[in-house]
mmCIF file of N, CA and C in Angstrom:
data_model
loop_
_atom_site.group_PDB
_atom_site.id
_atom_site.type_symbol
_atom_site.label_atom_id
_atom_site.label_comp_id
_atom_site.label_asym_id
_atom_site.label_seq_id
_atom_site.Cartn_x
_atom_site.Cartn_y
_atom_site.Cartn_z
ATOM 1 N N MET A 10 -223.142 30.551 -6.156
ATOM 2 C CA MET A 10 -221.738 30.793 -5.907
ATOM 3 C C MET A 10 -221.007 30.796 -7.245
ATOM 4 N N GLU A 11 -220.263 31.803 -7.497
ATOM 5 C CA GLU A 11 -219.499 31.938 -8.729
ATOM 6 C C GLU A 11 -218.062 31.503 -8.493
ATOM 7 N N PHE A 12 -217.444 30.965 -9.543
ATOM 8 C CA PHE A 12 -216.032 30.637 -9.465
ATOM 9 C C PHE A 12 -215.201 31.908 -9.613
ATOM 10 N N SER A 13 -214.063 31.952 -8.956
ATOM 11 C CA SER A 13 -213.212 33.134 -9.015
ATOM 12 C C SER A 13 -212.220 33.069 -10.175
ATOM 13 N N PHE A 14 -212.374 32.124 -11.058
ATOM 14 C CA PHE A 14 -211.483 32.000 -12.203
ATOM 15 C C PHE A 14 -212.313 31.691 -13.441
ATOM 16 N N GLU A 15 -211.709 31.833 -14.587
ATOM 17 C CA GLU A 15 -212.381 31.567 -15.857
ATOM 18 C C GLU A 15 -212.252 30.076 -16.169
ATOM 19 N N TYR A 16 -213.318 29.442 -16.625
ATOM 20 C CA TYR A 16 -213.254 28.034 -16.970
ATOM 21 C C TYR A 16 -213.830 27.810 -18.363
ATOM 22 N N TYR A 17 -213.706 26.598 -18.854
ATOM 23 C CA TYR A 17 -214.000 26.275 -20.244
ATOM 24 C C TYR A 17 -215.481 26.439 -20.571
ATOM 25 N N ASP A 18 -215.743 26.643 -21.869
ATOM 26 C CA ASP A 18 -217.120 26.869 -22.319
ATOM 27 C C ASP A 18 -217.996 25.635 -22.118
ATOM 28 N N TRP A 19 -217.437 24.434 -22.313
ATOM 29 C CA TRP A 19 -218.263 23.242 -22.131
ATOM 30 C C TRP A 19 -218.640 23.051 -20.668
ATOM 31 N N LEU A 20 -217.811 23.517 -19.748
ATOM 32 C CA LEU A 20 -218.181 23.491 -18.332
ATOM 33 C C LEU A 20 -219.282 24.497 -18.034
ATOM 34 N N LYS A 21 -219.246 25.634 -18.722
ATOM 35 C CA LYS A 21 -220.322 26.619 -18.554
ATOM 36 C C LYS A 21 -221.646 26.050 -19.029
ATOM 37 N N GLU A 22 -221.600 25.311 -20.138
ATOM 38 C CA GLU A 22 -222.821 24.697 -20.668
ATOM 39 C C GLU A 22 -223.373 23.645 -19.706
ATOM 40 N N ILE A 23 -222.496 22.859 -19.118
ATOM 41 C CA ILE A 23 -222.932 21.863 -18.134
ATOM 42 C C ILE A 23 -223.510 22.545 -16.904
ATOM 43 N N ASN A 24 -222.903 23.641 -16.494
ATOM 44 C CA ASN A 24 -223.375 24.347 -15.315
ATOM 45 C C ASN A 24 -224.761 24.954 -15.543
ATOM 46 N N ILE A 25 -225.025 25.424 -16.752
ATOM 47 C CA ILE A 25 -226.327 26.021 -17.054
ATOM 48 C C ILE A 25 -227.392 24.943 -17.255
ATOM 49 N N ASN A 26 -227.048 23.867 -17.946
ATOM 50 C CA ASN A 26 -227.991 22.834 -18.326
ATOM 51 C C ASN A 26 -227.793 21.596 -17.444
ATOM 52 N N THR A 27 -228.574 21.467 -16.397
ATOM 53 C CA THR A 27 -228.423 20.331 -15.480
ATOM 54 C C THR A 27 -228.957 19.028 -16.048
ATOM 55 N N SER A 28 -229.696 19.084 -17.141
ATOM 56 C CA SER A 28 -230.214 17.836 -17.721
ATOM 57 C C SER A 28 -229.092 16.965 -18.273
ATOM 58 N N ILE A 29 -227.962 17.561 -18.624
ATOM 59 C CA ILE A 29 -226.810 16.776 -19.089
ATOM 60 C C ILE A 29 -226.316 15.864 -17.966
ATOM 61 N N ILE A 30 -226.166 16.416 -16.781
ATOM 62 C CA ILE A 30 -225.694 15.632 -15.642
ATOM 63 C C ILE A 30 -226.732 14.598 -15.229
ATOM 64 N N LYS A 31 -228.005 14.967 -15.282
ATOM 65 C CA LYS A 31 -229.049 13.991 -14.952
ATOM 66 C C LYS A 31 -229.029 12.816 -15.915
ATOM 67 N N SER A 32 -228.855 13.091 -17.198
ATOM 68 C CA SER A 32 -228.838 11.995 -18.164
ATOM 69 C C SER A 32 -227.591 11.129 -18.014
ATOM 70 N N VAL A 33 -226.446 11.726 -17.671
ATOM 71 C CA VAL A 33 -225.239 10.930 -17.419
ATOM 72 C C VAL A 33 -225.434 10.059 -16.183
ATOM 73 N N ALA A 34 -226.044 10.622 -15.144
ATOM 74 C CA ALA A 34 -226.250 9.867 -13.905
ATOM 75 C C ALA A 34 -227.243 8.728 -14.108
ATOM 76 N N PHE A 35 -228.271 8.940 -14.915
ATOM 77 C CA PHE A 35 -229.290 7.914 -15.081
ATOM 78 C C PHE A 35 -228.949 6.887 -16.158
ATOM 79 N N PHE A 36 -228.339 7.321 -17.273
ATOM 80 C CA PHE A 36 -228.150 6.405 -18.388
ATOM 81 C C PHE A 36 -226.705 6.273 -18.872
ATOM 82 N N GLY A 37 -225.891 7.276 -18.653
ATOM 83 C CA GLY A 37 -224.560 7.303 -19.230
ATOM 84 C C GLY A 37 -223.625 6.236 -18.710
ATOM 85 N N LEU A 38 -223.766 5.872 -17.457
ATOM 86 C CA LEU A 38 -222.859 4.893 -16.872
ATOM 87 C C LEU A 38 -223.085 3.496 -17.439
ATOM 88 N N LEU A 39 -224.277 3.228 -17.919
ATOM 89 C CA LEU A 39 -224.551 1.916 -18.504
ATOM 90 C C LEU A 39 -223.760 1.686 -19.790
ATOM 91 N N LEU A 40 -223.294 2.766 -20.412
ATOM 92 C CA LEU A 40 -222.474 2.628 -21.623
ATOM 93 C C LEU A 40 -221.087 2.073 -21.321
ATOM 94 N N LEU A 41 -220.678 2.079 -20.048
ATOM 95 C CA LEU A 41 -219.373 1.520 -19.692
ATOM 96 C C LEU A 41 -219.342 -0.003 -19.786
ATOM 97 N N ILE A 42 -220.491 -0.618 -19.863
ATOM 98 C CA ILE A 42 -220.544 -2.075 -19.979
ATOM 99 C C ILE A 42 -219.960 -2.521 -21.318
ATOM 100 N N VAL A 43 -220.147 -1.732 -22.372
ATOM 101 C CA VAL A 43 -219.658 -2.100 -23.710
ATOM 102 C C VAL A 43 -218.130 -2.199 -23.743
ATOM 103 N N PRO A 44 -217.355 -1.171 -23.281
ATOM 104 C CA PRO A 44 -215.900 -1.351 -23.292
ATOM 105 C C PRO A 44 -215.424 -2.453 -22.351
ATOM 106 N N ALA A 45 -216.143 -2.685 -21.269
ATOM 107 C CA ALA A 45 -215.756 -3.759 -20.357
ATOM 108 C C ALA A 45 -215.893 -5.115 -21.037
ATOM 109 N N ARG A 46 -216.944 -5.290 -21.810
ATOM 110 C CA ARG A 46 -217.112 -6.549 -22.547
ATOM 111 C C ARG A 46 -216.017 -6.715 -23.600
ATOM 112 N N LEU A 47 -215.612 -5.614 -24.236
ATOM 113 C CA LEU A 47 -214.540 -5.686 -25.227
ATOM 114 C C LEU A 47 -213.201 -6.034 -24.570
ATOM 115 N N LEU A 48 -212.930 -5.488 -23.387
ATOM 116 C CA LEU A 48 -211.703 -5.830 -22.667
ATOM 117 C C LEU A 48 -211.705 -7.283 -22.220
ATOM 118 N N ALA A 49 -212.867 -7.789 -21.882
ATOM 119 C CA ALA A 49 -212.957 -9.159 -21.381
ATOM 120 C C ALA A 49 -212.635 -10.195 -22.452
ATOM 121 N N ILE A 50 -212.710 -9.822 -23.710
ATOM 122 C CA ILE A 50 -212.394 -10.762 -24.793
ATOM 123 C C ILE A 50 -210.942 -11.236 -24.691
ATOM 124 N N PHE A 51 -210.050 -10.369 -24.245
ATOM 125 C CA PHE A 51 -208.623 -10.674 -24.207
ATOM 126 C C PHE A 51 -208.166 -11.312 -22.896
ATOM 127 N N MET A 52 -209.069 -11.636 -21.992
ATOM 128 C CA MET A 52 -208.691 -12.186 -20.687
ATOM 129 C C MET A 52 -208.896 -13.693 -20.637
ATOM 130 N N ARG A 53 -208.199 -14.317 -19.690
ATOM 131 C CA ARG A 53 -208.416 -15.746 -19.439
ATOM 132 C C ARG A 53 -209.811 -15.940 -18.842
ATOM 133 N N THR A 54 -210.313 -17.138 -18.874
ATOM 134 C CA THR A 54 -211.686 -17.410 -18.468
ATOM 135 C C THR A 54 -211.933 -17.085 -17.003
ATOM 136 N N GLU A 55 -211.044 -17.508 -16.106
ATOM 137 C CA GLU A 55 -211.275 -17.258 -14.679
ATOM 138 C C GLU A 55 -211.130 -15.777 -14.339
ATOM 139 N N VAL A 56 -210.226 -15.091 -15.008
ATOM 140 C CA VAL A 56 -210.063 -13.652 -14.778
ATOM 141 C C VAL A 56 -211.241 -12.899 -15.385
ATOM 142 N N LYS A 57 -211.699 -13.342 -16.544
ATOM 143 C CA LYS A 57 -212.821 -12.684 -17.207
ATOM 144 C C LYS A 57 -214.081 -12.743 -16.352
ATOM 145 N N LYS A 58 -214.337 -13.887 -15.745
ATOM 146 C CA LYS A 58 -215.526 -14.057 -14.914
ATOM 147 C C LYS A 58 -215.500 -13.096 -13.729
ATOM 148 N N LYS A 59 -214.362 -13.017 -13.062
ATOM 149 C CA LYS A 59 -214.230 -12.116 -11.914
ATOM 150 C C LYS A 59 -214.299 -10.658 -12.355
ATOM 151 N N PHE A 60 -213.628 -10.320 -13.453
ATOM 152 C CA PHE A 60 -213.614 -8.952 -13.958
ATOM 153 C C PHE A 60 -215.019 -8.475 -14.316
ATOM 154 N N LEU A 61 -215.757 -9.285 -15.044
ATOM 155 C CA LEU A 61 -217.102 -8.888 -15.454
ATOM 156 C C LEU A 61 -218.043 -8.770 -14.260
ATOM 157 N N TRP A 62 -217.886 -9.626 -13.265
ATOM 158 C CA TRP A 62 -218.703 -9.527 -12.072
ATOM 159 C C TRP A 62 -218.416 -8.225 -11.336
ATOM 160 N N LEU A 63 -217.155 -7.861 -11.191
ATOM 161 C CA LEU A 63 -216.805 -6.614 -10.490
ATOM 162 C C LEU A 63 -217.258 -5.390 -11.269
ATOM 163 N N ILE A 64 -217.145 -5.417 -12.583
ATOM 164 C CA ILE A 64 -217.648 -4.302 -13.398
ATOM 165 C C ILE A 64 -219.158 -4.183 -13.225
ATOM 166 N N PHE A 65 -219.848 -5.297 -13.214
ATOM 167 C CA PHE A 65 -221.299 -5.280 -13.025
ATOM 168 C C PHE A 65 -221.667 -4.681 -11.676
ATOM 169 N N VAL A 66 -220.984 -5.097 -10.611
ATOM 170 C CA VAL A 66 -221.265 -4.554 -9.269
ATOM 171 C C VAL A 66 -221.005 -3.055 -9.226
ATOM 172 N N CYS A 67 -219.884 -2.643 -9.785
ATOM 173 C CA CYS A 67 -219.513 -1.228 -9.763
ATOM 174 C C CYS A 67 -220.499 -0.383 -10.571
ATOM 175 N N VAL A 68 -220.866 -0.830 -11.751
ATOM 176 C CA VAL A 68 -221.781 -0.055 -12.600
ATOM 177 C C VAL A 68 -223.162 0.030 -11.980
ATOM 178 N N ILE A 69 -223.684 -1.078 -11.499
ATOM 179 C CA ILE A 69 -225.030 -1.069 -10.926
ATOM 180 C C ILE A 69 -225.082 -0.246 -9.643
ATOM 181 N N ALA A 70 -224.084 -0.388 -8.777
ATOM 182 C CA ALA A 70 -224.081 0.388 -7.537
ATOM 183 C C ALA A 70 -223.942 1.880 -7.813
ATOM 184 N N THR A 71 -223.060 2.244 -8.737
ATOM 185 C CA THR A 71 -222.903 3.657 -9.072
ATOM 186 C C THR A 71 -224.154 4.183 -9.756
ATOM 187 N N TRP A 72 -224.766 3.373 -10.587
ATOM 188 C CA TRP A 72 -225.989 3.789 -11.266
ATOM 189 C C TRP A 72 -227.094 4.057 -10.245
ATOM 190 N N LEU A 73 -227.270 3.161 -9.289
ATOM 191 C CA LEU A 73 -228.321 3.348 -8.293
ATOM 192 C C LEU A 73 -228.042 4.535 -7.373
ATOM 193 N N PHE A 74 -226.873 4.538 -6.748
ATOM 194 C CA PHE A 74 -226.556 5.601 -5.793
ATOM 195 C C PHE A 74 -226.353 6.951 -6.472
ATOM 196 N N GLY A 75 -225.688 6.954 -7.613
ATOM 197 C CA GLY A 75 -225.440 8.205 -8.319
ATOM 198 C C GLY A 75 -226.711 8.845 -8.838
ATOM 199 N N SER A 76 -227.605 8.048 -9.404
ATOM 200 C CA SER A 76 -228.859 8.615 -9.895
ATOM 201 C C SER A 76 -229.742 9.074 -8.744
ATOM 202 N N LEU A 77 -229.702 8.376 -7.624
ATOM 203 C CA LEU A 77 -230.468 8.802 -6.456
ATOM 204 C C LEU A 77 -229.943 10.128 -5.917
ATOM 205 N N VAL A 78 -228.628 10.237 -5.794
ATOM 206 C CA VAL A 78 -228.025 11.475 -5.280
ATOM 207 C C VAL A 78 -228.305 12.650 -6.213
ATOM 208 N N VAL A 79 -228.086 12.446 -7.509
ATOM 209 C CA VAL A 79 -228.319 13.534 -8.466
ATOM 210 C C VAL A 79 -229.804 13.871 -8.541
ATOM 211 N N GLY A 80 -230.660 12.870 -8.495
ATOM 212 C CA GLY A 80 -232.099 13.127 -8.538
ATOM 213 C C GLY A 80 -232.595 13.930 -7.350
ATOM 214 N N VAL A 81 -232.105 13.614 -6.177
ATOM 215 C CA VAL A 81 -232.517 14.356 -4.976
ATOM 216 C C VAL A 81 -231.897 15.747 -4.955
ATOM 217 N N MET A 82 -230.612 15.832 -5.285
ATOM 218 C CA MET A 82 -229.934 17.120 -5.222
ATOM 219 C C MET A 82 -230.374 18.069 -6.334
ATOM 220 N N ALA A 83 -230.877 17.547 -7.450
ATOM 221 C CA ALA A 83 -231.271 18.411 -8.565
ATOM 222 C C ALA A 83 -232.444 19.305 -8.207
ATOM 223 N N SER A 84 -233.258 18.890 -7.273
ATOM 224 C CA SER A 84 -234.385 19.736 -6.882
ATOM 225 C C SER A 84 -233.965 20.868 -5.954
ATOM 226 N N TYR A 85 -232.780 20.792 -5.355
ATOM 227 C CA TYR A 85 -232.330 21.819 -4.424
ATOM 228 C C TYR A 85 -231.154 22.641 -4.950
ATOM 229 N N ILE A 86 -230.319 22.054 -5.797
ATOM 230 C CA ILE A 86 -229.111 22.719 -6.270
ATOM 231 C C ILE A 86 -229.292 23.072 -7.746
ATOM 232 N N LEU A 87 -228.945 24.293 -8.100
ATOM 233 C CA LEU A 87 -229.156 24.741 -9.467
ATOM 234 C C LEU A 87 -227.966 24.475 -10.380
ATOM 235 N N GLY A 88 -226.760 24.498 -9.882
ATOM 236 C CA GLY A 88 -225.583 24.368 -10.735
ATOM 237 C C GLY A 88 -225.287 22.944 -11.141
ATOM 238 N N GLY A 89 -225.016 22.745 -12.425
ATOM 239 C CA GLY A 89 -224.696 21.418 -12.925
ATOM 240 C C GLY A 89 -223.333 20.924 -12.493
ATOM 241 N N LEU A 90 -222.389 21.839 -12.269
ATOM 242 C CA LEU A 90 -221.056 21.418 -11.840
ATOM 243 C C LEU A 90 -221.082 20.832 -10.437
ATOM 244 N N LYS A 91 -221.916 21.371 -9.578
ATOM 245 C CA LYS A 91 -222.039 20.809 -8.228
ATOM 246 C C LYS A 91 -222.648 19.421 -8.283
ATOM 247 N N LEU A 92 -223.627 19.225 -9.163
ATOM 248 C CA LEU A 92 -224.210 17.896 -9.337
ATOM 249 C C LEU A 92 -223.183 16.921 -9.909
ATOM 250 N N PHE A 93 -222.370 17.407 -10.841
ATOM 251 C CA PHE A 93 -221.326 16.561 -11.415
ATOM 252 C C PHE A 93 -220.309 16.152 -10.359
ATOM 253 N N LEU A 94 -219.912 17.074 -9.498
ATOM 254 C CA LEU A 94 -218.951 16.749 -8.440
ATOM 255 C C LEU A 94 -219.541 15.757 -7.440
ATOM 256 N N ALA A 95 -220.827 15.884 -7.133
ATOM 257 C CA ALA A 95 -221.479 14.920 -6.237
ATOM 258 C C ALA A 95 -221.529 13.540 -6.884
ATOM 259 N N TRP A 96 -221.867 13.484 -8.171
ATOM 260 C CA TRP A 96 -221.911 12.205 -8.873
ATOM 261 C C TRP A 96 -220.523 11.596 -8.980
ATOM 262 N N LEU A 97 -219.507 12.428 -9.215
ATOM 263 C CA LEU A 97 -218.130 11.948 -9.285
ATOM 264 C C LEU A 97 -217.664 11.391 -7.943
ATOM 265 N N ALA A 98 -218.098 12.021 -6.844
ATOM 266 C CA ALA A 98 -217.751 11.512 -5.519
ATOM 267 C C ALA A 98 -218.383 10.139 -5.278
ATOM 268 N N VAL A 99 -219.627 9.960 -5.708
ATOM 269 C CA VAL A 99 -220.276 8.654 -5.579
ATOM 270 C C VAL A 99 -219.548 7.618 -6.416
ATOM 271 N N LEU A 100 -219.182 7.971 -7.638
ATOM 272 C CA LEU A 100 -218.464 7.054 -8.517
ATOM 273 C C LEU A 100 -217.128 6.632 -7.914
ATOM 274 N N CYS A 101 -216.377 7.584 -7.373
ATOM 275 C CA CYS A 101 -215.076 7.266 -6.776
ATOM 276 C C CYS A 101 -215.228 6.402 -5.525
ATOM 277 N N ASN A 102 -216.249 6.656 -4.720
ATOM 278 C CA ASN A 102 -216.469 5.849 -3.522
ATOM 279 C C ASN A 102 -216.836 4.414 -3.871
ATOM 280 N N VAL A 103 -217.735 4.233 -4.822
ATOM 281 C CA VAL A 103 -218.131 2.879 -5.215
ATOM 282 C C VAL A 103 -216.965 2.144 -5.864
ATOM 283 N N LEU A 104 -216.219 2.837 -6.710
ATOM 284 C CA LEU A 104 -215.060 2.212 -7.353
ATOM 285 C C LEU A 104 -214.002 1.828 -6.326
ATOM 286 N N GLY A 105 -213.747 2.699 -5.368
ATOM 287 C CA GLY A 105 -212.787 2.391 -4.308
ATOM 288 C C GLY A 105 -213.229 1.216 -3.460
ATOM 289 N N PHE A 106 -214.515 1.169 -3.130
ATOM 290 C CA PHE A 106 -215.043 0.047 -2.350
ATOM 291 C C PHE A 106 -214.932 -1.260 -3.124
ATOM 292 N N THR A 107 -215.253 -1.218 -4.411
ATOM 293 C CA THR A 107 -215.200 -2.425 -5.225
ATOM 294 C C THR A 107 -213.772 -2.936 -5.376
ATOM 295 N N VAL A 108 -212.834 -2.033 -5.595
ATOM 296 C CA VAL A 108 -211.434 -2.445 -5.736
ATOM 297 C C VAL A 108 -210.878 -2.961 -4.414
ATOM 298 N N ALA A 109 -211.228 -2.296 -3.312
ATOM 299 C CA ALA A 109 -210.703 -2.706 -2.008
ATOM 300 C C ALA A 109 -211.290 -4.033 -1.539
ATOM 301 N N ASN A 110 -212.519 -4.324 -1.915
ATOM 302 C CA ASN A 110 -213.194 -5.528 -1.429
ATOM 303 C C ASN A 110 -213.498 -6.516 -2.545
ATOM 304 N N HIS A 111 -212.698 -6.522 -3.599
ATOM 305 C CA HIS A 111 -213.009 -7.363 -4.745
ATOM 306 C C HIS A 111 -212.999 -8.850 -4.410
ATOM 307 N N SER A 112 -212.087 -9.301 -3.570
ATOM 308 C CA SER A 112 -212.045 -10.743 -3.274
ATOM 309 C C SER A 112 -213.248 -11.156 -2.429
ATOM 310 N N ARG A 113 -213.654 -10.328 -1.502
ATOM 311 C CA ARG A 113 -214.831 -10.645 -0.669
ATOM 312 C C ARG A 113 -216.108 -10.627 -1.507
ATOM 313 N N LEU A 114 -216.245 -9.656 -2.395
ATOM 314 C CA LEU A 114 -217.417 -9.606 -3.260
ATOM 315 C C LEU A 114 -217.489 -10.829 -4.165
ATOM 316 N N TYR A 115 -216.343 -11.260 -4.663
ATOM 317 C CA TYR A 115 -216.332 -12.430 -5.533
ATOM 318 C C TYR A 115 -216.626 -13.707 -4.753
ATOM 319 N N LYS A 116 -216.162 -13.797 -3.513
ATOM 320 C CA LYS A 116 -216.493 -14.961 -2.681
ATOM 321 C C LYS A 116 -217.987 -15.038 -2.430
ATOM 322 N N ILE A 117 -218.613 -13.904 -2.156
ATOM 323 C CA ILE A 117 -220.070 -13.882 -1.945
ATOM 324 C C ILE A 117 -220.781 -14.318 -3.216
ATOM 325 N N TYR A 118 -220.304 -13.840 -4.348
ATOM 326 C CA TYR A 118 -220.892 -14.229 -5.633
ATOM 327 C C TYR A 118 -220.763 -15.729 -5.860
ATOM 328 N N GLU A 119 -219.601 -16.297 -5.601
ATOM 329 C CA GLU A 119 -219.389 -17.728 -5.782
ATOM 330 C C GLU A 119 -220.252 -18.552 -4.829
ATOM 331 N N GLN A 120 -220.400 -18.107 -3.576
ATOM 332 C CA GLN A 120 -221.245 -18.810 -2.617
ATOM 333 C C GLN A 120 -222.705 -18.812 -3.066
ATOM 334 N N GLN A 121 -223.175 -17.677 -3.547
ATOM 335 C CA GLN A 121 -224.552 -17.602 -4.018
ATOM 336 C C GLN A 121 -224.749 -18.441 -5.274
ATOM 337 N N LEU A 122 -223.726 -18.493 -6.109
ATOM 338 C CA LEU A 122 -223.822 -19.274 -7.334
ATOM 339 C C LEU A 122 -223.894 -20.771 -7.025
ATOM 340 N N THR A 123 -223.112 -21.228 -6.041
ATOM 341 C CA THR A 123 -223.143 -22.649 -5.692
ATOM 342 C C THR A 123 -224.432 -23.031 -4.958
ATOM 343 N N LYS A 124 -225.040 -22.087 -4.273
ATOM 344 C CA LYS A 124 -226.324 -22.371 -3.608
ATOM 345 C C LYS A 124 -227.470 -22.458 -4.602
ATOM 346 N N GLY A 125 -227.287 -21.875 -5.793
ATOM 347 C CA GLY A 125 -228.311 -21.983 -6.811
ATOM 348 C C GLY A 125 -229.225 -20.796 -6.918
ATOM 349 N N PHE A 126 -228.906 -19.679 -6.290
ATOM 350 C CA PHE A 126 -229.788 -18.511 -6.353
ATOM 351 C C PHE A 126 -229.768 -17.862 -7.726
ATOM 352 N N TYR A 127 -228.670 -17.967 -8.457
ATOM 353 C CA TYR A 127 -228.564 -17.311 -9.738
ATOM 354 C C TYR A 127 -228.740 -18.256 -10.921
ATOM 355 N N LYS A 128 -228.989 -19.512 -10.656
ATOM 356 C CA LYS A 128 -229.177 -20.460 -11.744
ATOM 357 C C LYS A 128 -230.605 -20.389 -12.251
ATOM 358 N N ASN A 129 -230.745 -20.552 -13.563
ATOM 359 C CA ASN A 129 -232.075 -20.505 -14.172
ATOM 360 C C ASN A 129 -232.788 -21.814 -14.039
#
């Protein structure tokens, strides 16, 4: 399917080369941990703990689901832009779920921490 309008050259390159989207889906999202750690330096201790936990949940869930979706769809769909839109939809869904349920996710984390499942 062709677009009925002209779009940017870097989008054309992404559309032709699907390995760019595969590499973003598999490895690129893990780079978001670095800016999150830098932002956490300026936060209070209790806010920092909750913030880093939510970033971890969001990154890991998007990494798992996004790479699975892109990996499965890459064998059937040829265009990189369609893969990018599918990965973006997964990212937005996980981010929306994490933001909407942040207090419940943190309560589960605290309960597991007090039970000793995450202690070394």
